[in-house]
Amino acid sequence: MNEILVLAEHRQGEIRETTWELLSGGRSLAENRQASLTVLLLGHGAGGMAERLRSGAHSVLVADDAELENFNSGPYQRVLSHVIRQRQPVLVLMGHTACGMDLAPSLAAELDMPLVTDCIGLDLSSGTLTATRQMYGGKVNAEVACRQGEGYLATVRSGVFSEEQRAALDGEITSIESPPGLETGLKRFIEYLESPAGEVDITQADVIVAVGRGIKEAKNLEMAQDFADAIGGVLACSRPIVDKNWLPKDRQVGTSGKTVKPRLYIAVGISGTFQHIAGITGAGTIVAINRDPKAPVFNVADYGIVDDLFKVLPVLKVKLAEARGQA
Amino acid sequence: MDIIVCVKRVPETAEADIAIDVGGQSVADQDLAYVLNEWDNYAVEEAIGLKERLGGSVAVVTVGPEQSDEVLRKCLAMGADNAVRLTDEAFDGSDAAATARILCEAIRKMTFDLILTGVQADDDGYGHVGAALAQMLGVPHATLVIQLQVEGKRAMVHRELEGGLEEVLEIGLPAVLTIQTGINQPRYVSVMGIRKARGKEVSTLGLADIDLEAEQVGAAGSLVSLKRLSLPSVAKQAEILEGTPEEVSGALAEKLKREGVI
């Protein structure tokens, strides 16, 4: 079928941002080939969400079952493979999120469909699906192509398709029957857990100094904390620092951590992977200090210092503290 | 319990300068160091930890060239009991699904209560093989595992979601779990430790040893193929401050003050 199918992602009663992004990107792809855009909502008592999705697609398919209330790739895959076999959409889109990463690969293996993951670009115009994705921590772009077939599956990186202002569609809501036996899976959702609040809420900070791998050793954090103190800032970090238990999780900036919007963000020894950068898109002024001139962080920073952070920080501390004192 | 960990040898690129080979099909790797994929390091540590607590065995499996032995020996030095390397020219050009298929057929011949892989690989970053492997083996899976407790024939698992949220679920064993960084602190192994592990077994298998045809593996068996690599074009570039630490610090302080940022 000349249909682009988007799997709606929701959690705890809220439609997640990725869904709107996928509907926006999916709409462009659909328009380019006069295809219909359908959104698939799996849930329980999700009528309100279904109503909200109407503006974003030509059709809203809803499967309602207690087993679908919280995401679980077991029952979700049962419904999706049933829907895909029936409707044979040319393209199925999901976010490259905790949901998409759990569901897409096993679904693709079950249906023997080509799957491209973590895409930053998609193109259906050449008769098959070609996609752009990144490799080597974002340092390389790769153009990949699928073998021509009936349908393709893709997971899309968050933020790649921006939500565009367009005329609202008036999608019709259709209930679909979920296949039987959804409750017989070997994987059972128990609960969600929020990470405990720490002593500092970095999302409220005006000035943030974030450290990454470049800080090399735990003992160097003291110097970074000193620097942060001198400029009235709060210490935060990228993922590797938390993985090593050098700072608690509540200090992590990025997709699996916190999103911050400080007036000033100083990234020290941070390479700038996509996951980290996603956490600072709302920051005012970004300064990056890194020895590697090709570090991706320099693509988002306003100011960059390409030098050894151990040489720069002590001097910068004095100059910024002076500037603060005079302000 | 018997645990299998799927691992991969990847180039270390976090600090390296990446250049693309003429032809655009691969990165120039003469000057790159090769290591155990970071996520797999956490997976191996998790497996060894489980073995130490519950008894049993840990086997590591990789699809890769002969040079992957180095990475397998590190895993053996960490405490794995035996290693399997799947090597064959026919495997070249395998996409994630074909790689999962190769692993699946090798693993079918082994006994296991649990299979661990890393969430993704440092080089291609697909995040695809683990969950595909589970589907092919007919066992349940969970990805992005940040905490794991085994209780007999089940495991309680925490998955890492976005924004610091975690999902707790219960999964029946055997299962495939893909392991996220930070789940544990991988032990360090010395060169001496790696040498000492030389006594442990590394067996090698090729296409002929697993129940697959040539058309099911490699480029022939793949639904996704690489067309071209390129360096990302830069939409925006930071204003790079030049000079000594004194000079750049002074310049930055002045700019930030003028802009009312500090």
Coordinates of C-alpha atoms in Angstrom, one line a residue:
Chain A
M1 CA 0.0 0.0 0.0
N2 CA 1.2 3.5 -0.8
E3 CA 1.1 4.3 2.9
I4 CA 3.6 5.7 5.4
L5 CA 2.9 4.3 8.9
V6 CA 4.1 6.2 12.0
L7 CA 4.1 4.4 15.3
A8 CA 3.0 6.9 18.0
E9 CA 5.1 7.0 21.0
H10 CA 3.5 7.8 24.4
R11 CA 4.4 7.4 28.0
Q12 CA 2.4 8.0 31.1
G13 CA -0.5 9.5 29.2
E14 CA 1.6 12.0 27.2
I15 CA 2.4 11.8 23.5
R16 CA 6.1 12.1 23.2
E17 CA 7.7 14.8 21.0
T18 CA 9.2 12.3 18.7
T19 CA 5.7 11.4 17.4
W20 CA 5.1 14.9 16.1
E21 CA 8.5 15.0 14.5
L22 CA 7.9 11.7 12.7
L23 CA 4.5 12.9 11.5
S24 CA 6.1 16.0 10.1
G25 CA 8.9 14.1 8.3
G26 CA 6.5 11.3 7.3
R27 CA 4.1 13.9 5.8
S28 CA 6.9 15.3 3.5
L29 CA 7.8 11.8 2.4
A30 CA 4.1 10.9 1.9
E31 CA 3.5 14.1 -0.1
N32 CA 6.4 13.4 -2.4
R33 CA 4.8 10.2 -3.6
Q34 CA 1.1 11.0 -3.0
A35 CA 1.0 8.4 -0.2
S36 CA -1.3 8.4 2.8
L37 CA 0.1 9.1 6.2
T38 CA -1.2 6.9 9.0
V39 CA -0.4 7.0 12.6
L40 CA -0.8 3.9 14.8
L41 CA -1.6 4.3 18.4
L42 CA -1.3 1.3 20.7
G43 CA -2.5 1.9 24.2
H44 CA -5.3 1.5 26.7
G45 CA -8.0 4.1 27.2
A46 CA -6.0 6.4 24.9
G47 CA -9.0 8.1 23.3
G48 CA -7.7 11.5 24.2
M49 CA -4.4 10.9 22.6
A50 CA -6.1 9.6 19.5
E51 CA -8.1 12.8 19.2
R52 CA -4.9 14.9 19.4
L53 CA -3.2 12.8 16.8
R54 CA -6.0 13.5 14.2
S55 CA -4.4 16.8 13.1
G56 CA -1.2 15.1 12.2
A57 CA -2.2 12.3 9.9
H58 CA -4.8 11.2 7.2
S59 CA -5.8 8.3 9.4
V60 CA -5.4 7.3 13.1
L61 CA -5.5 3.6 13.8
V62 CA -6.1 2.7 17.4
A63 CA -5.5 -0.6 19.1
D64 CA -6.9 -0.7 22.7
D65 CA -5.8 -3.4 25.1
A66 CA -4.7 -3.6 28.7
E67 CA -1.5 -5.2 27.6
L68 CA -0.7 -2.1 25.4
E69 CA -1.1 0.5 28.2
N70 CA 2.7 0.7 28.8
F71 CA 5.2 0.1 26.1
N72 CA 6.4 -3.5 26.0
S73 CA 8.0 -4.8 22.8
G74 CA 6.3 -8.2 23.2
P75 CA 2.6 -7.2 22.7
Y76 CA 3.6 -4.1 20.6
Q77 CA 5.4 -6.4 18.1
R78 CA 2.4 -8.7 17.9
V79 CA 0.1 -5.9 16.9
L80 CA 2.6 -4.2 14.6
S81 CA 3.5 -7.3 12.7
H82 CA -0.3 -8.0 12.3
V83 CA -0.9 -4.5 11.0
I84 CA 2.1 -4.4 8.7
R85 CA 1.2 -7.8 7.1
Q86 CA -2.3 -6.6 6.5
R87 CA -1.7 -3.1 5.2
Q88 CA 1.8 -3.5 3.7
P89 CA 2.9 0.1 4.2
V90 CA 5.8 1.2 2.1
L91 CA 7.5 2.7 5.1
V92 CA 7.2 2.3 8.9
L93 CA 8.7 5.0 11.0
M94 CA 9.6 5.0 14.7
G95 CA 11.8 7.2 16.9
H96 CA 15.3 5.9 17.6
T97 CA 14.3 6.0 21.2
A98 CA 14.2 3.5 24.1
C99 CA 11.0 2.2 22.5
G100 CA 12.2 2.1 18.9
M101 CA 15.5 0.5 19.8
D102 CA 13.7 -2.2 21.7
L103 CA 11.0 -2.9 19.0
A104 CA 12.3 -2.2 15.5
P105 CA 15.1 -4.8 15.3
S106 CA 13.0 -7.8 16.4
L107 CA 10.1 -6.7 14.3
A108 CA 12.3 -6.3 11.3
A109 CA 13.8 -9.8 11.9
E110 CA 10.3 -11.3 12.3
L111 CA 9.0 -9.8 9.0
D112 CA 12.4 -10.0 7.2
M113 CA 12.1 -6.3 6.4
P114 CA 15.1 -4.0 5.8
L115 CA 15.7 -1.8 8.9
V116 CA 17.9 1.3 9.0
T117 CA 18.4 2.7 12.5
D118 CA 19.2 6.2 13.9
C119 CA 18.6 7.9 10.6
I120 CA 19.3 11.6 10.1
G121 CA 17.9 11.6 6.6
L122 CA 15.5 9.5 4.5
D123 CA 14.7 9.3 0.8
L124 CA 12.2 7.2 -1.0
S125 CA 12.4 8.8 -4.3
S126 CA 14.9 6.4 -6.0
G127 CA 12.6 3.4 -5.9
T128 CA 14.0 2.0 -2.7
L129 CA 14.7 3.5 0.7
T130 CA 18.1 5.3 1.1
A131 CA 19.0 6.8 4.4
T132 CA 21.8 8.9 6.0
R133 CA 23.0 7.9 9.4
Q134 CA 26.2 8.5 11.4
M135 CA 29.0 6.3 12.4
Y136 CA 32.1 6.6 14.7
G137 CA 30.4 8.7 17.3
G138 CA 29.1 11.2 14.8
K139 CA 32.4 11.8 13.1
V140 CA 31.3 10.2 9.8
N141 CA 28.1 10.3 7.8
A142 CA 27.1 7.1 6.0
E143 CA 24.7 6.8 3.1
V144 CA 23.0 3.4 3.1
A145 CA 20.5 1.8 0.8
C146 CA 17.9 -1.0 1.3
R147 CA 17.4 -3.8 -1.1
Q148 CA 14.3 -3.1 -3.1
G149 CA 11.3 -4.7 -1.5
E150 CA 7.6 -4.3 -0.4
G151 CA 8.3 -2.2 2.6
Y152 CA 11.0 -0.7 4.8
L153 CA 11.4 0.1 8.5
A154 CA 13.4 3.0 9.9
T155 CA 14.1 4.5 13.3
V156 CA 14.8 8.2 13.2
R157 CA 17.0 10.2 15.5
S158 CA 15.2 12.7 17.7
G159 CA 15.2 16.3 16.5
V160 CA 16.0 15.4 12.9
F161 CA 12.5 16.0 11.6
S162 CA 11.4 19.4 13.0
E163 CA 7.8 20.0 13.7
E164 CA 6.6 22.3 10.9
Q165 CA 3.6 24.5 11.0
R166 CA 1.3 23.1 8.4
A167 CA -2.4 22.9 7.7
A168 CA -3.9 20.4 10.1
L169 CA -5.0 17.2 8.6
D170 CA -8.3 15.7 9.7
G171 CA -7.5 12.1 10.3
E172 CA -10.3 9.7 10.8
I173 CA -10.0 7.5 13.9
T174 CA -10.4 3.8 13.3
S175 CA -10.3 1.1 16.0
I176 CA -8.4 -2.0 15.0
E177 CA -8.7 -5.4 16.6
S178 CA -5.5 -6.5 18.4
P179 CA -4.5 -10.1 17.7
P180 CA -5.3 -12.6 20.5
G181 CA -2.8 -13.7 23.1
L182 CA -1.1 -10.4 23.8
E183 CA -0.8 -11.4 27.5
T184 CA 1.2 -14.6 27.0
G185 CA 4.6 -12.8 26.7
L186 CA 7.7 -13.5 28.7
K187 CA 8.4 -9.9 29.4
R188 CA 6.3 -8.0 31.9
F189 CA 6.2 -4.3 32.6
I190 CA 6.4 -3.5 36.3
E191 CA 6.8 0.2 36.8
Y192 CA 8.6 3.5 35.9
L193 CA 11.2 4.9 38.2
E194 CA 12.2 8.6 38.3
S195 CA 15.8 9.2 39.2
P196 CA 16.1 10.6 42.7
A197 CA 16.7 14.4 43.0
G198 CA 20.2 15.3 44.0
E199 CA 21.5 18.2 46.0
V200 CA 21.8 20.4 42.8
D201 CA 19.2 20.8 40.1
I202 CA 21.3 21.7 37.0
T203 CA 18.2 22.5 35.0
Q204 CA 17.8 25.6 37.1
A205 CA 21.3 26.9 36.7
D206 CA 22.2 30.1 34.9
V207 CA 25.9 29.1 34.4
I208 CA 27.0 25.6 33.9
V209 CA 30.5 24.1 33.6
A210 CA 30.3 20.6 32.2
V211 CA 33.2 18.2 32.1
G212 CA 33.8 15.2 29.8
R213 CA 36.3 12.5 29.2
G214 CA 39.0 15.1 28.6
I215 CA 39.1 15.7 32.4
K216 CA 41.0 12.4 32.4
E217 CA 40.9 11.5 36.2
A218 CA 38.5 11.9 39.1
K219 CA 40.9 14.0 41.0
N220 CA 40.8 16.7 38.4
L221 CA 37.1 17.3 39.2
E222 CA 38.3 19.4 42.1
M223 CA 39.9 21.9 39.7
A224 CA 36.7 22.0 37.6
Q225 CA 34.6 22.6 40.7
D226 CA 36.9 25.5 41.7
F227 CA 36.5 26.9 38.2
A228 CA 32.7 26.6 38.4
D229 CA 32.6 28.2 41.9
A230 CA 34.8 31.1 40.7
I231 CA 32.3 32.0 38.0
G232 CA 29.1 31.3 39.9
G233 CA 28.4 28.2 38.0
V234 CA 27.3 24.7 38.7
L235 CA 29.3 21.6 37.8
A236 CA 27.7 19.1 35.3
C237 CA 29.0 16.5 33.0
S238 CA 28.6 14.2 30.0
R239 CA 27.8 10.5 30.3
P240 CA 31.2 9.0 30.6
I241 CA 31.8 10.8 33.9
V242 CA 28.6 9.3 35.3
D243 CA 29.4 5.8 33.9
K244 CA 32.7 6.0 35.9
N245 CA 30.8 7.1 39.1
W246 CA 32.8 10.3 39.3
L247 CA 29.6 12.4 39.5
P248 CA 26.0 11.4 40.3
K249 CA 23.5 10.9 37.5
D250 CA 21.7 14.1 38.3
R251 CA 24.7 16.1 36.9
Q252 CA 24.5 14.4 33.5
V253 CA 23.5 16.6 30.5
G254 CA 22.1 14.8 27.5
T255 CA 19.3 12.6 26.2
S256 CA 19.4 10.1 29.0
G257 CA 20.1 12.8 31.6
K258 CA 19.0 16.4 31.8
T259 CA 18.1 19.1 29.3
V260 CA 19.5 22.5 30.4
K261 CA 19.0 26.1 29.3
P262 CA 21.7 28.2 31.1
R263 CA 22.7 31.6 30.0
L264 CA 26.3 30.3 29.7
Y265 CA 27.4 26.7 29.1
I266 CA 31.1 25.9 29.2
A267 CA 31.9 22.4 27.8
V268 CA 35.3 21.3 29.1
G269 CA 36.9 18.3 27.5
I270 CA 33.6 17.2 25.9
S271 CA 33.7 15.9 22.3
G272 CA 30.0 16.7 21.7
T273 CA 28.2 13.5 20.7
F274 CA 24.7 14.0 19.5
Q275 CA 23.3 12.6 22.8
H276 CA 25.1 15.3 24.8
I277 CA 24.3 18.2 22.4
A278 CA 20.6 17.3 22.5
G279 CA 20.7 18.4 26.1
I280 CA 22.0 21.9 25.5
T281 CA 20.1 23.2 22.4
G282 CA 18.3 25.7 24.6
A283 CA 21.5 27.2 26.1
G284 CA 22.3 30.9 25.5
T285 CA 26.0 31.0 24.9
I286 CA 28.1 27.9 24.5
V287 CA 31.8 27.9 25.0
A288 CA 33.8 24.7 24.2
I289 CA 37.3 23.9 25.3
N290 CA 38.8 20.8 23.6
R291 CA 42.2 19.8 22.3
D292 CA 40.7 18.2 19.2
P293 CA 39.9 20.8 16.5
K294 CA 37.5 18.3 14.9
A295 CA 35.5 17.7 18.0
P296 CA 31.8 17.9 17.0
V297 CA 31.2 20.2 19.9
F298 CA 32.7 23.1 17.9
N299 CA 29.8 22.8 15.5
V300 CA 27.4 23.9 18.1
A301 CA 29.5 26.2 20.3
D302 CA 29.5 30.0 19.9
Y303 CA 33.1 30.3 21.0
G304 CA 35.8 27.6 20.9
I305 CA 39.2 27.2 22.5
V306 CA 41.3 24.5 20.9
D307 CA 43.9 23.9 23.6
D308 CA 44.8 21.8 26.6
L309 CA 42.0 22.4 29.2
F310 CA 44.6 22.0 32.0
K311 CA 46.5 25.0 30.7
V312 CA 43.4 27.1 29.9
L313 CA 41.1 26.7 32.9
P314 CA 43.4 28.2 35.6
V315 CA 43.9 31.3 33.5
L316 CA 40.3 31.5 32.3
K317 CA 39.2 31.2 35.9
V318 CA 41.0 34.4 36.8
K319 CA 39.9 36.3 33.8
L320 CA 36.3 35.4 34.1
A321 CA 36.2 36.0 37.8
E322 CA 37.7 39.5 37.2
A323 CA 35.1 40.2 34.5
R324 CA 32.4 39.1 36.9
G325 CA 33.8 41.3 39.6
Q326 CA 33.7 44.4 37.4
A327 CA 30.2 43.7 36.1
Chain B
M1 CA 24.3 -20.3 34.9
D2 CA 25.7 -20.4 31.4
I3 CA 26.1 -17.0 29.9
I4 CA 27.1 -16.0 26.3
V5 CA 28.4 -12.5 25.6
C6 CA 28.5 -11.3 22.0
V7 CA 31.4 -8.9 21.5
K8 CA 33.0 -6.9 18.7
R9 CA 36.4 -5.6 17.9
V10 CA 36.1 -1.9 16.9
P11 CA 38.5 1.0 16.2
E12 CA 39.1 3.5 19.0
T13 CA 37.7 6.7 17.6
A14 CA 36.8 8.9 20.5
E15 CA 40.1 10.7 20.4
A16 CA 41.2 9.9 16.9
D17 CA 41.2 12.0 13.8
I18 CA 39.0 10.1 11.2
A19 CA 39.8 10.2 7.5
I20 CA 37.8 8.4 4.8
D21 CA 39.5 6.1 2.4
V22 CA 39.6 6.9 -1.3
G23 CA 36.5 5.2 -2.7
G24 CA 34.5 6.3 0.3
Q25 CA 33.7 2.8 1.5
S26 CA 35.7 2.7 4.7
V27 CA 37.7 4.8 7.1
A28 CA 41.5 4.9 6.9
D29 CA 42.5 2.7 9.7
Q30 CA 46.3 2.4 9.5
D31 CA 46.7 4.6 12.5
L32 CA 43.7 3.5 14.5
A33 CA 44.0 1.4 17.6
Y34 CA 41.5 -1.5 17.9
V35 CA 39.8 -2.4 21.1
L36 CA 36.9 -4.2 22.7
N37 CA 33.7 -2.3 22.0
E38 CA 33.0 -0.1 25.0
W39 CA 29.4 -1.4 25.6
D40 CA 30.6 -5.0 25.2
N41 CA 33.2 -4.4 27.9
Y42 CA 30.3 -3.6 30.3
A43 CA 28.4 -6.7 29.1
V44 CA 31.4 -9.0 29.7
E45 CA 31.9 -7.5 33.2
E46 CA 28.2 -8.0 34.0
A47 CA 28.5 -11.7 32.9
I48 CA 31.6 -12.3 34.9
G49 CA 30.0 -10.7 37.9
L50 CA 27.0 -13.0 37.6
K51 CA 29.2 -16.0 37.2
E52 CA 31.1 -15.0 40.4
R53 CA 27.9 -14.7 42.3
L54 CA 25.9 -17.6 40.9
G55 CA 28.5 -20.0 39.4
G56 CA 28.4 -21.3 35.9
S57 CA 30.3 -20.3 32.8
V58 CA 30.8 -17.4 30.4
A59 CA 31.5 -17.8 26.7
V60 CA 32.3 -14.9 24.4
V61 CA 31.4 -15.0 20.7
T62 CA 32.4 -12.6 18.0
V63 CA 32.0 -12.3 14.2
G64 CA 35.2 -10.8 13.0
P65 CA 38.6 -11.2 11.4
E66 CA 41.6 -13.2 12.9
Q67 CA 42.7 -10.0 14.6
S68 CA 39.6 -10.2 16.9
D69 CA 41.5 -12.8 18.9
E70 CA 43.1 -9.9 20.8
V71 CA 39.7 -8.8 22.0
L72 CA 38.7 -12.3 22.8
R73 CA 41.8 -12.8 24.9
K74 CA 41.0 -9.7 26.9
C75 CA 37.6 -11.2 27.7
L76 CA 39.2 -14.4 28.7
A77 CA 41.6 -12.5 30.9
M78 CA 38.6 -10.8 32.5
G79 CA 37.2 -14.2 33.5
A80 CA 35.4 -15.7 30.5
D81 CA 35.9 -19.4 30.2
N82 CA 36.0 -19.9 26.4
A83 CA 35.8 -17.9 23.2
V84 CA 34.4 -18.5 19.7
R85 CA 35.4 -16.6 16.7
L86 CA 33.3 -16.7 13.6
T87 CA 35.4 -15.9 10.6
D88 CA 34.8 -16.4 6.9
E89 CA 35.2 -14.3 3.8
A90 CA 31.6 -15.1 3.1
F91 CA 30.6 -13.0 6.2
D92 CA 32.1 -9.8 4.7
G93 CA 29.6 -7.0 4.1
S94 CA 27.0 -8.5 6.5
D95 CA 24.5 -6.0 7.7
A96 CA 23.2 -6.1 11.3
A97 CA 20.5 -8.7 10.5
A98 CA 23.0 -11.0 8.7
T99 CA 25.4 -10.7 11.6
A100 CA 22.6 -11.6 14.0
R101 CA 21.9 -14.6 11.8
I102 CA 25.5 -15.8 11.9
L103 CA 25.6 -15.4 15.7
C104 CA 22.2 -17.2 16.0
E105 CA 23.4 -20.3 14.2
A106 CA 26.6 -20.5 16.2
I107 CA 24.8 -20.0 19.5
R108 CA 22.1 -22.6 18.7
K109 CA 24.9 -25.2 19.1
M110 CA 25.8 -23.9 22.6
T111 CA 23.9 -24.1 25.9
F112 CA 22.8 -20.8 27.5
D113 CA 20.6 -19.3 30.2
L114 CA 21.4 -15.7 29.2
I115 CA 22.9 -13.9 26.3
L116 CA 24.3 -10.4 26.8
T117 CA 25.5 -7.9 24.1
G118 CA 26.3 -4.2 24.2
V119 CA 23.6 -1.8 23.3
Q120 CA 25.5 -0.8 20.2
A121 CA 29.0 -0.8 18.6
D122 CA 31.3 2.2 18.7
D123 CA 31.8 2.0 14.9
D124 CA 28.5 1.6 13.2
G125 CA 26.2 2.4 16.1
Y126 CA 23.3 0.4 14.7
G127 CA 21.9 -0.9 18.0
H128 CA 20.3 -3.7 16.0
V129 CA 22.1 -7.0 16.4
G130 CA 21.0 -7.9 20.0
A131 CA 17.2 -7.6 19.6
A132 CA 17.3 -9.2 16.1
L133 CA 19.3 -12.1 17.6
A134 CA 16.7 -12.7 20.3
Q135 CA 13.9 -12.8 17.6
M136 CA 15.9 -15.3 15.6
L137 CA 16.6 -17.5 18.6
G138 CA 12.9 -17.3 19.7
V139 CA 13.7 -15.8 23.1
P140 CA 12.5 -12.5 24.7
H141 CA 14.8 -9.5 24.9
A142 CA 15.3 -6.2 26.6
T143 CA 17.6 -3.4 25.5
L144 CA 19.4 -0.5 27.3
V145 CA 19.7 -2.5 30.5
I146 CA 21.2 -0.4 33.3
Q147 CA 20.5 -2.9 36.1
L148 CA 20.1 -6.6 36.2
Q149 CA 19.2 -9.1 38.9
V150 CA 18.8 -12.8 38.1
E151 CA 16.3 -14.8 40.2
G152 CA 16.2 -18.4 39.0
K153 CA 14.4 -18.6 35.7
R154 CA 13.7 -14.9 35.6
A155 CA 15.5 -11.6 35.6
M156 CA 14.5 -8.2 37.0
V157 CA 15.8 -5.6 34.7
H158 CA 15.9 -1.8 34.6
R159 CA 16.0 -0.2 31.2
E160 CA 17.3 3.3 30.7
L161 CA 14.7 5.6 29.1
E162 CA 15.1 9.2 28.3
G163 CA 15.6 12.1 30.8
G164 CA 16.7 10.0 33.7
L165 CA 13.6 7.8 33.8
E166 CA 14.0 4.0 34.1
E167 CA 11.6 1.2 33.2
V168 CA 11.5 -1.9 35.5
L169 CA 10.5 -5.2 33.9
E170 CA 10.5 -8.9 34.6
I171 CA 11.8 -11.1 31.8
G172 CA 11.8 -14.9 31.5
L173 CA 15.1 -16.7 30.8
P174 CA 16.7 -17.5 28.6
A175 CA 16.7 -14.0 27.1
V176 CA 18.9 -11.6 25.3
L177 CA 19.8 -8.4 27.1
T178 CA 21.6 -5.5 25.6
I179 CA 23.8 -3.7 28.2
Q180 CA 24.2 0.0 28.6
T181 CA 27.4 1.7 29.8
G182 CA 27.6 2.5 33.5
I183 CA 25.8 -0.6 34.6
N184 CA 29.0 -1.7 36.5
Q185 CA 32.7 -0.8 36.7
P186 CA 34.6 -3.1 34.2
R187 CA 37.7 -4.6 35.8
Y188 CA 41.1 -3.7 34.4
V189 CA 43.2 -6.4 32.9
S190 CA 47.0 -6.2 32.6
V191 CA 49.1 -7.4 29.7
M192 CA 50.2 -10.1 32.2
G193 CA 46.6 -11.1 32.7
I194 CA 46.0 -11.4 29.0
R195 CA 49.1 -13.5 28.7
K196 CA 48.0 -15.8 31.5
A197 CA 44.7 -16.4 29.7
R198 CA 46.5 -18.0 26.8
G199 CA 45.6 -21.4 28.2
K200 CA 41.9 -20.8 27.6
E201 CA 40.2 -22.1 24.5
V202 CA 39.5 -20.0 21.4
S203 CA 37.7 -22.0 18.8
T204 CA 37.1 -20.7 15.2
L205 CA 34.2 -21.5 13.0
G206 CA 33.4 -20.7 9.4
L207 CA 30.4 -20.8 7.2
A208 CA 30.8 -24.5 6.8
D209 CA 30.4 -25.0 10.5
I210 CA 27.1 -23.3 10.9
D211 CA 23.7 -24.2 9.2
L212 CA 23.7 -21.3 6.8
E213 CA 24.1 -20.9 3.0
A214 CA 26.4 -18.3 1.4
E215 CA 23.3 -16.4 0.2
Q216 CA 22.2 -15.9 3.8
V217 CA 25.3 -14.1 5.0
G218 CA 27.6 -11.4 3.9
A219 CA 26.6 -8.8 1.3
A220 CA 24.5 -11.5 -0.5
G221 CA 22.5 -12.0 2.7
S222 CA 22.0 -8.4 3.6
L223 CA 19.0 -6.1 3.1
V224 CA 21.0 -2.9 3.9
S225 CA 24.2 -1.9 2.2
L226 CA 26.7 0.9 2.6
K227 CA 26.9 3.3 -0.4
R228 CA 29.2 6.0 0.7
L229 CA 30.9 7.5 3.7
S230 CA 31.5 11.2 4.0
L231 CA 32.6 13.8 6.6
P232 CA 29.6 15.7 8.0
S233 CA 29.3 19.1 6.6
V234 CA 29.4 21.8 9.2
A235 CA 26.4 24.2 9.2
K236 CA 27.8 26.4 11.9
Q237 CA 31.3 26.9 13.2
A238 CA 32.3 28.3 16.5
E239 CA 34.4 31.4 16.6
I240 CA 37.7 29.9 17.5
L241 CA 39.8 32.1 19.7
E242 CA 43.5 32.0 18.9
G243 CA 46.5 32.5 21.0
T244 CA 48.1 31.6 24.3
P245 CA 45.9 30.6 27.3
E246 CA 46.3 34.2 28.5
E247 CA 45.2 35.7 25.2
V248 CA 42.2 33.5 24.6
S249 CA 41.0 33.8 28.2
G250 CA 41.2 37.6 28.0
A251 CA 39.4 37.7 24.7
L252 CA 36.7 35.3 25.9
A253 CA 36.1 37.2 29.1
E254 CA 35.9 40.5 27.2
K255 CA 33.3 39.1 24.7
L256 CA 31.2 37.5 27.4
K257 CA 31.2 40.6 29.4
R258 CA 30.3 42.8 26.4
E259 CA 27.4 40.4 25.6
G260 CA 26.1 40.6 29.2
V261 CA 26.6 36.8 29.6
I262 CA 28.9 37.1 32.6

